[in-house]
Structures are given as C-alpha cells and as structure tokens.
Amino acid sequence: MITFTVEESWDRIESWLGRHAPVTHGLLRPPAVPADITAAELRLGVTFPPDLRKSLLRHDGVELQEGTLRLDYYGPPSGVGEIVRSTEFLREVGKDVAEEEDELDEEERDAYAYWPHERLLITLGIGWQSSDGLFLVTRPGPHHGRIGRYFDETGSSFTPWSGLRHVLSDFATALENGLPFDGRTPLAHEGRLIWDGGGTVVADPTSALDLAAGTPEPQLPAAEPAPPVPRPDGAHAVIAFGSGGFFEPGPEPPVQPDVVFVAGIDPGELLERLGSVPATARPRSREQARLSAGALWAAHRPMVRAGSCGDGWSYATQEGGDAQFGRPEVLGRLSRGTRVVRLAKQGCEVRVTVVEDGAERPEAGHRVESPREDYVTGPDGQPVLGRGGQQWQRIGVDPWPGSTAAYTRLLAGLTAEHGISWDPADDTAAPLASALLLPVLDEVPEARHPVTVVRDVDLGALVERTPPERLHSAMAAQLARLASESDIDGYPEIARALEQVGRGEPVDLTADGALDLRMRTIQAEARAVRGLLDEARHQPDLAPVTAADLAAWHGRNAAAGALRRFLLLPLPAAAETVLSLRMSLHWRDELAADLADWDLSGRSCAEPDRDG
C-alpha cells in the first residue's frame, strides 16, 4: 500500500471534508506558528519528529466543539498547546515511578514504563481529555516517530503505525474510499464527520439446537448388582471401613434446591406454563436430569422436574440452564389464576416468595440471613490471615450453616401456612415428569427517558417534526431492513409479521403463539452457542460452533427483540432500538429516503392510488 507524505494526506483529507463535511472542515485550525513549536520542544526537552512538525504546520489541531475532526476513538488531533499540557500532565502523574524506569533499557521502557519522558500525547481521546489518545515516540533510534495508544485504565500499547504519516495516509484513504479505519468507517452526516461500525453476519450460522437434536440423550448406567448374600453352607465376610475412614467419602450435602409450588394445577400443566419442549418430556430421576442437563443434547436449556405434593399442589425443581424460578416473567405465568410459593437459597439468604395471579404478596414472604461460618478465627475471635492478607477458610464447611437450618425451617412452615408438604430428599430417586424448557422472553421494559440522539441522528427532533403515520412507515421500512441484515426475515412467522407491520395491521404476539415461539427459539440458539463456546475454553477439543456463529445468532436475537419492541412500545422508543441495531453504513441515507418517500396527501409514494 502506498504511504503518502503528510502534506499529500492533508490535501486529500481537506478535499474530502470540503466536499462532504464542510462543518468539520471549518473547524480545522490554521497552521501552528514555527516559533511555538520550537518553544514547546524547549519546554518539554524533546525534538518533535518531522512528521509531527509538518502536520502542525498544516493545522494546529482542531477546534474542540461538536462536529470537529476526530480519529474515531483516538479523539481529535491536538495542537501545540494541547500536546504540551497533556505531556506535562502525564509526566506529573508518572513522576513517582520515573526514577525506577530510568534504569530500564529501550525495549523495557516501551513495554513497561508508565510515561517515558520522550513520549508526546498527540490526540485527545474519547472524552477529549489527556486520559487517553495516541502518543508518539520522540527518542532517536529504531522506534523514532512510532505511534502508540495510551489509555489510563489499561496503560500503553503500540499500534501497527510506524509514524504519523502512516496514520494520516490511512485516514485519508478511508475517507476517500469509504473503508474502515482501525475497525470503524468515517462517514459524512449533515455536514459533519461521523464514525460508524456497520457490520455483517454469516448468513447460515450453525444451529446449536440442530446439533442437540442429532445427539442422543445420555443415560445413567445400569445399577450395579447387589452384594452377594452368604449361603448357609459357606463362609462369607464383608470388610468395611468405619464411618469417616480414609477411603470413605464425606456425607453428601443436604438437598436444598430452588423450588416453586403452584396451587390447583397438575405437574403437566406446570411444565407447560414453564415452556416445556414436548419432544424432551419423559420421567427422570434427579440424577438422570442432572446428567441430561449437562450434555450437548440439552443445548444449555433448563431441565425441570415436576411432581405433586401436599393438598392440591404441584412443585418443580430445576437442573442446569439459566435459573428460571426467580424471573418475574416466569412467576407471572405460573401464578396465572392461582398462587405460587417459591423457596430459594442463595448464599447467606433463604427466601420464601408468594405470588398470586401475577402480583407478589410481600406480607406473605419470609427472608432469613445467616452469618458466614467457614472463616477461621483465633483464640481472640479475630480472623486468621494468610501471608497475602486473605482470610483462611475451612474446607468442606457450609459457609452459611444457619441458612441450611433456615431452609428446613421455612420449608416446614409452608405446611402450616399453605398446606404444602414436601421433603426434598424424597424426590431425588423417584422418576418425575420432566422436560427441557424453551425459556419465556423477558418483559419489555417501559421507556423511561425521551429519545435523543441515536448514532449521530437527532431522533428526538425527528420524532417532533414528523407526522406519526409518516414516522411509522419509515421505521417499519428500517425494521424490515434490519430483519434482512440479520437474516430473520427468512422465518415465515417473522416475515408475516413484517408484512403486517408494513401495512399497519395488528400482529399476533400472544404467549406461546407462533411468533412468540420463534423469538424464544432464536434466543435459545444464541444462549446455546454462547454456552458451547464457553465450555470449549476449558477443553482440548474445538467447539462445534464459532465466534461468527455467536455473532450471527446474537444479531438475530437482537433484531427479533427490536421487532418485539416495535410491537409493544411507543414508536419513538421502538425506533431507538431499531436504528441502534442497523448494520448498513448507509442506514441514515435510507432513513432520509424513507421519510422523503411520502406525498403531500400523507400517503407513501410507493402505495398504489386506490381512487384511480
């Protein structure tokens, strides 16, 4: 690739800005005064590399106001005064370690020093402050003029650019050709230079649910035969170690799962309300459910077992997958027309929650906290600390034994208060109705703030000046393009919904309807792919999916969520989500065209004239 000189690159940058972003062009400062550069060198005790001097003699930085030239996350180019202030500030911050770093050789200084004396911060980063930005090495030698990135939270690292001329050359090329510059693309919008990430996803990502469907469910091995019974006419001896012997495992911890109790419905209906997948339903013991939930067959979906207890109550426990029983959406479905009691233990807390027909009853709940008791204390009662200052803990000790007792006590209290009679130890071996879940979707939160700016577009002003029907039509078009970009318009349920949205017709989004199930399936795919990738980090074998698959399913899930918000929220809030997710770099131009494609009668220009 050709690297242009500093002067040639500035010619190209100015030309593009003049044609496409005149506001940004007008915020370029005049050339620096040579005497000011010399004074800065004397003050800082360094010599500015030729590329930096030439760039400053072209523009002494930029005016720091809205619409100014930025090198994206690296911020606006600094003028002479800003370079001096930033460099002195960072030297002051690092002065406590400066003497120690003087003993480092060049390579060590570049790798480990906080702020070597010979560095200059030449841009102001994201916040237009000296806390981050691009720096330049002034030290003579092989790294003279080299460009790095400084960030106060992570330190310094070098970029691929060996000099400022390479930065400016790549920036000019990105402007002229609409190409990414360090990962993002510079664009012009309303006379200003802006930046956008854009993006694409693979069109046919691997389906984790298809992989699961092609994998058999693991089964527990057959039970071992019982020990032989001594015959009356023969000798027989059994050798056993005493309780707590060296080879004998310690006692199993008590079974204390999260559990929900639902009044007046049978276990089958309970599983249906939770979102059970019919093809996975069958009786399972707790051990079998655990084995199945941890296998590829489950695809990181929750496994739930359900049974009957007490007088007219059903209950459910979960093995594997993301926790479900504490979600408001789940409790709302379970308590529809009835009462739900949930018992949960988490760390030091045990809690009983009561929900009736979607509304929690705080006065009926219970909550118990217990102090942690696995920490080691000395005779004086003070914590025993290790060499690193950490507090010693006893191995194999329940951190909150009080919560164990509280779980049992609260469980017993459910019998008196609600007629629930259940012993968690009784259902471990018994096969109970069970199934994997297709988790219900989260509730869509209400919009709590007015929309303002979305990716450099003043959506708030756009909403105020645009008639609602016209805005709806434009945003419906944007939603359709987002669906195409993420490839969810290939699903018939979503394609049908998009057509109805475009025509302004109502869309059926009832729970467990076709569209709802499709959205939940997409979400389950994204969760399963993420889980497979997380597992592969700790295993020698590669995952059956890739990061590109995850990005694609995440994009599909986000786009499906945008459709759902479009159907459930006021249009401005829904539009904010849709526009924030668009992948095309040209979505702003498309939005302008959508808004303009409307005749004076308030009808889309693409709509046929029914009166003709």
PDB file of C-alpha atoms in Angstrom, residues 226-475:
ATOM      1  CA  ALA A 226     -26.474 -56.146  44.935  1.00  0.00           C
ATOM      2  CA  PRO A 227     -23.690 -57.683  47.054  1.00  0.00           C
ATOM      3  CA  PRO A 228     -23.832 -61.479  47.379  1.00  0.00           C
ATOM      4  CA  VAL A 229     -25.918 -62.997  50.156  1.00  0.00           C
ATOM      5  CA  PRO A 230     -23.967 -65.521  52.271  1.00  0.00           C
ATOM      6  CA  ARG A 231     -25.075 -69.084  51.791  1.00  0.00           C
ATOM      7  CA  PRO A 232     -25.939 -71.129  54.844  1.00  0.00           C
ATOM      8  CA  ASP A 233     -23.325 -73.735  53.953  1.00  0.00           C
ATOM      9  CA  GLY A 234     -20.474 -71.376  53.134  1.00  0.00           C
ATOM     10  CA  ALA A 235     -18.226 -68.805  54.687  1.00  0.00           C
ATOM     11  CA  HIS A 236     -18.806 -65.143  53.866  1.00  0.00           C
ATOM     12  CA  ALA A 237     -17.203 -61.963  55.136  1.00  0.00           C
ATOM     13  CA  VAL A 238     -17.767 -58.281  54.431  1.00  0.00           C
ATOM     14  CA  ILE A 239     -14.889 -55.862  55.149  1.00  0.00           C
ATOM     15  CA  ALA A 240     -15.861 -52.212  55.622  1.00  0.00           C
ATOM     16  CA  PHE A 241     -14.078 -49.109  56.778  1.00  0.00           C
ATOM     17  CA  GLY A 242     -15.556 -47.227  59.683  1.00  0.00           C
ATOM     18  CA  SER A 243     -17.512 -44.044  59.187  1.00  0.00           C
ATOM     19  CA  GLY A 244     -15.186 -41.229  58.288  1.00  0.00           C
ATOM     20  CA  GLY A 245     -12.409 -43.650  57.315  1.00  0.00           C
ATOM     21  CA  PHE A 246      -9.676 -42.545  54.967  1.00  0.00           C
ATOM     22  CA  PHE A 247     -11.265 -44.125  51.881  1.00  0.00           C
ATOM     23  CA  GLU A 248     -14.824 -43.189  52.682  1.00  0.00           C
ATOM     24  CA  PRO A 249     -16.247 -40.003  51.157  1.00  0.00           C
ATOM     25  CA  GLY A 250     -17.760 -37.410  53.406  1.00  0.00           C
ATOM     26  CA  PRO A 251     -21.508 -37.067  53.817  1.00  0.00           C
ATOM     27  CA  GLU A 252     -23.493 -35.711  50.910  1.00  0.00           C
ATOM     28  CA  PRO A 253     -24.666 -32.108  51.341  1.00  0.00           C
ATOM     29  CA  PRO A 254     -28.379 -31.726  52.023  1.00  0.00           C
ATOM     30  CA  VAL A 255     -30.655 -31.443  49.008  1.00  0.00           C
ATOM     31  CA  GLN A 256     -31.909 -27.844  49.040  1.00  0.00           C
ATOM     32  CA  PRO A 257     -32.902 -26.801  45.520  1.00  0.00           C
ATOM     33  CA  ASP A 258     -34.791 -23.747  44.446  1.00  0.00           C
ATOM     34  CA  VAL A 259     -38.384 -24.919  44.195  1.00  0.00           C
ATOM     35  CA  VAL A 260     -41.713 -23.440  43.122  1.00  0.00           C
ATOM     36  CA  PHE A 261     -45.057 -24.690  44.345  1.00  0.00           C
ATOM     37  CA  VAL A 262     -48.202 -23.958  42.320  1.00  0.00           C
ATOM     38  CA  ALA A 263     -51.721 -24.477  43.665  1.00  0.00           C
ATOM     39  CA  GLY A 264     -54.522 -26.135  41.752  1.00  0.00           C
ATOM     40  CA  ILE A 265     -52.704 -27.385  38.650  1.00  0.00           C
ATOM     41  CA  ASP A 266     -51.125 -30.750  37.867  1.00  0.00           C
ATOM     42  CA  PRO A 267     -47.408 -31.286  37.094  1.00  0.00           C
ATOM     43  CA  GLY A 268     -48.094 -31.495  33.351  1.00  0.00           C
ATOM     44  CA  GLU A 269     -49.689 -28.052  33.228  1.00  0.00           C
ATOM     45  CA  LEU A 270     -46.906 -26.683  35.434  1.00  0.00           C
ATOM     46  CA  LEU A 271     -44.331 -27.839  32.868  1.00  0.00           C
ATOM     47  CA  GLU A 272     -46.386 -26.301  30.064  1.00  0.00           C
ATOM     48  CA  ARG A 273     -46.509 -22.947  31.828  1.00  0.00           C
ATOM     49  CA  LEU A 274     -42.744 -23.051  32.252  1.00  0.00           C
ATOM     50  CA  GLY A 275     -42.344 -23.564  28.488  1.00  0.00           C
ATOM     51  CA  SER A 276     -41.508 -27.258  28.242  1.00  0.00           C
ATOM     52  CA  VAL A 277     -40.319 -28.701  24.927  1.00  0.00           C
ATOM     53  CA  PRO A 278     -42.746 -31.610  24.276  1.00  0.00           C
ATOM     54  CA  ALA A 279     -40.198 -33.734  22.424  1.00  0.00           C
ATOM     55  CA  THR A 280     -37.973 -33.838  25.514  1.00  0.00           C
ATOM     56  CA  ALA A 281     -40.679 -34.758  28.033  1.00  0.00           C
ATOM     57  CA  ARG A 282     -40.354 -38.037  29.958  1.00  0.00           C
ATOM     58  CA  PRO A 283     -39.979 -39.219  33.567  1.00  0.00           C
ATOM     59  CA  ARG A 284     -36.478 -38.711  35.003  1.00  0.00           C
ATOM     60  CA  SER A 285     -34.807 -39.125  38.339  1.00  0.00           C
ATOM     61  CA  ARG A 286     -32.871 -36.181  39.722  1.00  0.00           C
ATOM     62  CA  GLU A 287     -29.576 -37.864  38.838  1.00  0.00           C
ATOM     63  CA  GLN A 288     -30.754 -38.546  35.286  1.00  0.00           C
ATOM     64  CA  ALA A 289     -31.979 -34.966  34.936  1.00  0.00           C
ATOM     65  CA  ARG A 290     -28.596 -33.641  36.042  1.00  0.00           C
ATOM     66  CA  LEU A 291     -26.773 -35.900  33.590  1.00  0.00           C
ATOM     67  CA  SER A 292     -29.037 -34.877  30.709  1.00  0.00           C
ATOM     68  CA  ALA A 293     -28.924 -31.168  31.545  1.00  0.00           C
ATOM     69  CA  GLY A 294     -25.122 -31.121  31.345  1.00  0.00           C
ATOM     70  CA  ALA A 295     -24.944 -32.818  27.943  1.00  0.00           C
ATOM     71  CA  LEU A 296     -24.824 -31.407  24.408  1.00  0.00           C
ATOM     72  CA  TRP A 297     -28.302 -32.858  23.999  1.00  0.00           C
ATOM     73  CA  ALA A 298     -29.710 -30.175  26.317  1.00  0.00           C
ATOM     74  CA  ALA A 299     -28.083 -27.254  24.443  1.00  0.00           C
ATOM     75  CA  HIS A 300     -27.882 -25.264  27.694  1.00  0.00           C
ATOM     76  CA  ARG A 301     -31.644 -25.222  28.072  1.00  0.00           C
ATOM     77  CA  PRO A 302     -33.023 -25.582  31.610  1.00  0.00           C
ATOM     78  CA  MET A 303     -34.142 -29.057  32.697  1.00  0.00           C
ATOM     79  CA  VAL A 304     -37.129 -29.076  35.051  1.00  0.00           C
ATOM     80  CA  ARG A 305     -38.774 -31.895  37.000  1.00  0.00           C
ATOM     81  CA  ALA A 306     -42.321 -31.578  38.342  1.00  0.00           C
ATOM     82  CA  GLY A 307     -44.344 -33.591  40.847  1.00  0.00           C
ATOM     83  CA  SER A 308     -47.282 -33.383  43.230  1.00  0.00           C
ATOM     84  CA  CYS A 309     -47.204 -32.617  46.932  1.00  0.00           C
ATOM     85  CA  GLY A 310     -49.475 -31.584  49.781  1.00  0.00           C
ATOM     86  CA  ASP A 311     -53.127 -30.894  49.180  1.00  0.00           C
ATOM     87  CA  GLY A 312     -53.612 -29.878  45.529  1.00  0.00           C
ATOM     88  CA  TRP A 313     -50.100 -28.510  44.977  1.00  0.00           C
ATOM     89  CA  SER A 314     -47.592 -29.219  42.244  1.00  0.00           C
ATOM     90  CA  TYR A 315     -43.919 -28.366  42.514  1.00  0.00           C
ATOM     91  CA  ALA A 316     -40.950 -28.014  40.175  1.00  0.00           C
ATOM     92  CA  THR A 317     -37.165 -28.057  40.588  1.00  0.00           C
ATOM     93  CA  GLN A 318     -34.532 -27.184  38.007  1.00  0.00           C
ATOM     94  CA  GLU A 319     -31.297 -28.837  36.905  1.00  0.00           C
ATOM     95  CA  GLY A 320     -28.927 -26.989  34.552  1.00  0.00           C
ATOM     96  CA  GLY A 321     -29.509 -23.968  32.363  1.00  0.00           C
ATOM     97  CA  ASP A 322     -30.092 -20.390  33.410  1.00  0.00           C
ATOM     98  CA  ALA A 323     -32.128 -20.041  36.614  1.00  0.00           C
ATOM     99  CA  GLN A 324     -35.830 -19.566  35.845  1.00  0.00           C
ATOM    100  CA  PHE A 325     -37.846 -19.538  39.053  1.00  0.00           C
ATOM    101  CA  GLY A 326     -36.814 -16.074  40.174  1.00  0.00           C
ATOM    102  CA  ARG A 327     -37.768 -14.343  36.922  1.00  0.00           C
ATOM    103  CA  PRO A 328     -40.860 -12.112  37.141  1.00  0.00           C
ATOM    104  CA  GLU A 329     -41.998 -13.322  33.707  1.00  0.00           C
ATOM    105  CA  VAL A 330     -41.938 -16.948  34.865  1.00  0.00           C
ATOM    106  CA  LEU A 331     -43.642 -16.280  38.181  1.00  0.00           C
ATOM    107  CA  GLY A 332     -46.317 -14.308  36.352  1.00  0.00           C
ATOM    108  CA  ARG A 333     -47.084 -17.232  34.025  1.00  0.00           C
ATOM    109  CA  LEU A 334     -47.042 -19.802  36.822  1.00  0.00           C
ATOM    110  CA  SER A 335     -49.352 -17.751  39.061  1.00  0.00           C
ATOM    111  CA  ARG A 336     -51.933 -17.018  36.366  1.00  0.00           C
ATOM    112  CA  GLY A 337     -55.278 -17.602  38.110  1.00  0.00           C
ATOM    113  CA  THR A 338     -53.626 -19.252  41.110  1.00  0.00           C
ATOM    114  CA  ARG A 339     -50.963 -18.933  43.796  1.00  0.00           C
ATOM    115  CA  VAL A 340     -47.228 -19.617  43.596  1.00  0.00           C
ATOM    116  CA  VAL A 341     -44.865 -20.106  46.525  1.00  0.00           C
ATOM    117  CA  ARG A 342     -41.146 -20.073  45.824  1.00  0.00           C
ATOM    118  CA  LEU A 343     -38.422 -21.227  48.201  1.00  0.00           C
ATOM    119  CA  ALA A 344     -34.849 -20.296  47.290  1.00  0.00           C
ATOM    120  CA  LYS A 345     -31.470 -20.461  48.996  1.00  0.00           C
ATOM    121  CA  GLN A 346     -28.636 -18.309  47.737  1.00  0.00           C
ATOM    122  CA  GLY A 347     -25.536 -17.833  49.824  1.00  0.00           C
ATOM    123  CA  CYS A 348     -26.432 -16.437  53.200  1.00  0.00           C
ATOM    124  CA  GLU A 349     -30.078 -15.848  52.356  1.00  0.00           C
ATOM    125  CA  VAL A 350     -33.120 -18.090  52.277  1.00  0.00           C
ATOM    126  CA  ARG A 351     -36.300 -16.522  50.954  1.00  0.00           C
ATOM    127  CA  VAL A 352     -39.932 -17.512  50.559  1.00  0.00           C
ATOM    128  CA  THR A 353     -41.847 -15.512  47.938  1.00  0.00           C
ATOM    129  CA  VAL A 354     -45.609 -15.661  47.399  1.00  0.00           C
ATOM    130  CA  VAL A 355     -47.192 -14.521  44.119  1.00  0.00           C
ATOM    131  CA  GLU A 356     -50.913 -14.557  43.358  1.00  0.00           C
ATOM    132  CA  ASP A 357     -52.183 -14.038  39.827  1.00  0.00           C
ATOM    133  CA  GLY A 358     -49.052 -12.135  38.813  1.00  0.00           C
ATOM    134  CA  ALA A 359     -48.839  -9.901  41.892  1.00  0.00           C
ATOM    135  CA  GLU A 360     -46.306 -10.527  44.654  1.00  0.00           C
ATOM    136  CA  ARG A 361     -47.591 -10.521  48.221  1.00  0.00           C
ATOM    137  CA  PRO A 362     -44.742  -9.070  50.276  1.00  0.00           C
ATOM    138  CA  GLU A 363     -46.575  -9.561  53.566  1.00  0.00           C
ATOM    139  CA  ALA A 364     -46.692 -13.325  52.961  1.00  0.00           C
ATOM    140  CA  GLY A 365     -42.980 -13.680  52.228  1.00  0.00           C
ATOM    141  CA  HIS A 366     -40.149 -14.631  54.559  1.00  0.00           C
ATOM    142  CA  ARG A 367     -36.453 -13.850  54.417  1.00  0.00           C
ATOM    143  CA  VAL A 368     -33.620 -15.120  56.611  1.00  0.00           C
ATOM    144  CA  GLU A 369     -29.926 -14.202  56.514  1.00  0.00           C
ATOM    145  CA  SER A 370     -27.152 -16.074  58.298  1.00  0.00           C
ATOM    146  CA  PRO A 371     -23.569 -15.097  59.148  1.00  0.00           C
ATOM    147  CA  ARG A 372     -20.758 -16.817  57.300  1.00  0.00           C
ATOM    148  CA  GLU A 373     -19.175 -19.539  59.456  1.00  0.00           C
ATOM    149  CA  ASP A 374     -16.416 -21.144  57.387  1.00  0.00           C
ATOM    150  CA  TYR A 375     -13.861 -18.442  58.235  1.00  0.00           C
ATOM    151  CA  VAL A 376     -11.086 -19.421  60.673  1.00  0.00           C
ATOM    152  CA  THR A 377     -10.737 -17.290  63.807  1.00  0.00           C
ATOM    153  CA  GLY A 378      -8.094 -17.288  66.513  1.00  0.00           C
ATOM    154  CA  PRO A 379      -8.493 -17.590  70.299  1.00  0.00           C
ATOM    155  CA  ASP A 380      -9.192 -13.879  70.417  1.00  0.00           C
ATOM    156  CA  GLY A 381     -12.020 -14.240  67.941  1.00  0.00           C
ATOM    157  CA  GLN A 382     -10.197 -12.304  65.248  1.00  0.00           C
ATOM    158  CA  PRO A 383      -9.821 -13.619  61.659  1.00  0.00           C
ATOM    159  CA  VAL A 384      -6.738 -15.713  60.890  1.00  0.00           C
ATOM    160  CA  LEU A 385      -4.994 -14.229  57.868  1.00  0.00           C
ATOM    161  CA  GLY A 386      -2.574 -15.800  55.391  1.00  0.00           C
ATOM    162  CA  ARG A 387       0.628 -14.291  54.041  1.00  0.00           C
ATOM    163  CA  GLY A 388      -1.202 -12.377  51.335  1.00  0.00           C
ATOM    164  CA  GLY A 389      -3.716 -10.954  53.794  1.00  0.00           C
ATOM    165  CA  GLN A 390      -6.525 -13.314  52.762  1.00  0.00           C
ATOM    166  CA  GLN A 391      -8.717 -14.799  55.472  1.00  0.00           C
ATOM    167  CA  TRP A 392      -8.384 -18.557  55.953  1.00  0.00           C
ATOM    168  CA  GLN A 393     -11.465 -20.691  55.335  1.00  0.00           C
ATOM    169  CA  ARG A 394     -12.299 -24.221  56.448  1.00  0.00           C
ATOM    170  CA  ILE A 395     -12.540 -26.728  53.597  1.00  0.00           C
ATOM    171  CA  GLY A 396     -15.788 -28.661  53.350  1.00  0.00           C
ATOM    172  CA  VAL A 397     -17.676 -26.443  55.755  1.00  0.00           C
ATOM    173  CA  ASP A 398     -21.017 -24.953  54.816  1.00  0.00           C
ATOM    174  CA  PRO A 399     -20.303 -21.195  54.677  1.00  0.00           C
ATOM    175  CA  TRP A 400     -23.800 -20.456  55.992  1.00  0.00           C
ATOM    176  CA  PRO A 401     -24.971 -23.369  58.158  1.00  0.00           C
ATOM    177  CA  GLY A 402     -27.650 -21.124  59.585  1.00  0.00           C
ATOM    178  CA  SER A 403     -29.178 -20.831  56.116  1.00  0.00           C
ATOM    179  CA  THR A 404     -29.283 -24.616  55.891  1.00  0.00           C
ATOM    180  CA  ALA A 405     -31.340 -24.696  59.052  1.00  0.00           C
ATOM    181  CA  ALA A 406     -33.426 -21.777  57.817  1.00  0.00           C
ATOM    182  CA  TYR A 407     -34.256 -23.651  54.603  1.00  0.00           C
ATOM    183  CA  THR A 408     -35.554 -26.575  56.617  1.00  0.00           C
ATOM    184  CA  ARG A 409     -37.468 -24.306  58.991  1.00  0.00           C
ATOM    185  CA  LEU A 410     -39.092 -22.284  56.218  1.00  0.00           C
ATOM    186  CA  LEU A 411     -39.974 -25.452  54.331  1.00  0.00           C
ATOM    187  CA  ALA A 412     -41.700 -26.810  57.423  1.00  0.00           C
ATOM    188  CA  GLY A 413     -43.557 -23.538  57.822  1.00  0.00           C
ATOM    189  CA  LEU A 414     -45.078 -23.925  54.337  1.00  0.00           C
ATOM    190  CA  THR A 415     -47.169 -26.816  55.604  1.00  0.00           C
ATOM    191  CA  ALA A 416     -48.840 -24.690  58.252  1.00  0.00           C
ATOM    192  CA  GLU A 417     -49.268 -21.593  56.059  1.00  0.00           C
ATOM    193  CA  HIS A 418     -50.158 -23.094  52.685  1.00  0.00           C
ATOM    194  CA  GLY A 419     -50.758 -26.814  53.137  1.00  0.00           C
ATOM    195  CA  ILE A 420     -47.571 -27.663  51.252  1.00  0.00           C
ATOM    196  CA  SER A 421     -45.972 -30.900  52.414  1.00  0.00           C
ATOM    197  CA  TRP A 422     -42.696 -31.649  50.660  1.00  0.00           C
ATOM    198  CA  ASP A 423     -39.392 -33.275  51.578  1.00  0.00           C
ATOM    199  CA  PRO A 424     -36.634 -32.531  49.004  1.00  0.00           C
ATOM    200  CA  ALA A 425     -34.862 -35.778  49.840  1.00  0.00           C
ATOM    201  CA  ASP A 426     -37.885 -37.842  48.754  1.00  0.00           C
ATOM    202  CA  ASP A 427     -37.885 -36.860  45.098  1.00  0.00           C
ATOM    203  CA  THR A 428     -34.231 -37.459  44.195  1.00  0.00           C
ATOM    204  CA  ALA A 429     -34.555 -41.073  43.074  1.00  0.00           C
ATOM    205  CA  ALA A 430     -38.215 -41.105  42.041  1.00  0.00           C
ATOM    206  CA  PRO A 431     -38.789 -40.588  38.303  1.00  0.00           C
ATOM    207  CA  LEU A 432     -40.818 -37.418  37.854  1.00  0.00           C
ATOM    208  CA  ALA A 433     -42.342 -35.726  34.833  1.00  0.00           C
ATOM    209  CA  SER A 434     -39.564 -33.613  33.304  1.00  0.00           C
ATOM    210  CA  ALA A 435     -38.592 -31.722  30.171  1.00  0.00           C
ATOM    211  CA  LEU A 436     -36.244 -29.158  28.774  1.00  0.00           C
ATOM    212  CA  LEU A 437     -37.601 -25.624  28.639  1.00  0.00           C
ATOM    213  CA  LEU A 438     -37.787 -23.083  25.866  1.00  0.00           C
ATOM    214  CA  PRO A 439     -37.457 -20.132  28.266  1.00  0.00           C
ATOM    215  CA  VAL A 440     -40.055 -17.389  28.084  1.00  0.00           C
ATOM    216  CA  LEU A 441     -38.893 -13.970  26.937  1.00  0.00           C
ATOM    217  CA  ASP A 442     -38.039 -11.140  29.296  1.00  0.00           C
ATOM    218  CA  GLU A 443     -40.621  -8.461  29.828  1.00  0.00           C
ATOM    219  CA  VAL A 444     -40.076  -5.427  27.624  1.00  0.00           C
ATOM    220  CA  PRO A 445     -39.314  -2.539  29.986  1.00  0.00           C
ATOM    221  CA  GLU A 446     -41.217   0.677  29.564  1.00  0.00           C
ATOM    222  CA  ALA A 447     -39.351   3.586  28.012  1.00  0.00           C
ATOM    223  CA  ARG A 448     -38.279   5.774  30.921  1.00  0.00           C
ATOM    224  CA  HIS A 449     -36.499   8.557  29.099  1.00  0.00           C
ATOM    225  CA  PRO A 450     -37.216  10.573  25.965  1.00  0.00           C
ATOM    226  CA  VAL A 451     -35.267   9.568  22.893  1.00  0.00           C
ATOM    227  CA  THR A 452     -32.462  11.917  21.968  1.00  0.00           C
ATOM    228  CA  VAL A 453     -29.520  11.146  19.687  1.00  0.00           C
ATOM    229  CA  VAL A 454     -29.022   7.708  18.152  1.00  0.00           C
ATOM    230  CA  ARG A 455     -25.736   7.207  16.322  1.00  0.00           C
ATOM    231  CA  ASP A 456     -25.419  10.891  15.446  1.00  0.00           C
ATOM    232  CA  VAL A 457     -29.065  11.191  14.351  1.00  0.00           C
ATOM    233  CA  ASP A 458     -31.222  13.523  16.462  1.00  0.00           C
ATOM    234  CA  LEU A 459     -34.117  11.120  16.793  1.00  0.00           C
ATOM    235  CA  GLY A 460     -35.873  13.321  19.340  1.00  0.00           C
ATOM    236  CA  ALA A 461     -36.087  16.224  16.891  1.00  0.00           C
ATOM    237  CA  LEU A 462     -37.054  13.836  14.095  1.00  0.00           C
ATOM    238  CA  VAL A 463     -39.972  12.499  16.147  1.00  0.00           C
ATOM    239  CA  GLU A 464     -41.197  16.000  16.966  1.00  0.00           C
ATOM    240  CA  ARG A 465     -41.254  17.236  13.379  1.00  0.00           C
ATOM    241  CA  THR A 466     -42.539  14.074  11.645  1.00  0.00           C
ATOM    242  CA  PRO A 467     -46.242  13.110  11.469  1.00  0.00           C
ATOM    243  CA  PRO A 468     -46.818   9.816  13.332  1.00  0.00           C
ATOM    244  CA  GLU A 469     -48.060   7.870  10.305  1.00  0.00           C
ATOM    245  CA  ARG A 470     -45.115   9.005   8.232  1.00  0.00           C
ATOM    246  CA  LEU A 471     -42.680   8.128  11.041  1.00  0.00           C
ATOM    247  CA  HIS A 472     -44.286   4.706  11.456  1.00  0.00           C
ATOM    248  CA  SER A 473     -43.905   3.952   7.757  1.00  0.00           C
ATOM    249  CA  ALA A 474     -40.236   4.997   7.752  1.00  0.00           C
ATOM    250  CA  MET A 475     -39.410   2.986  10.868  1.00  0.00           C
TER     251      MET A 475
END
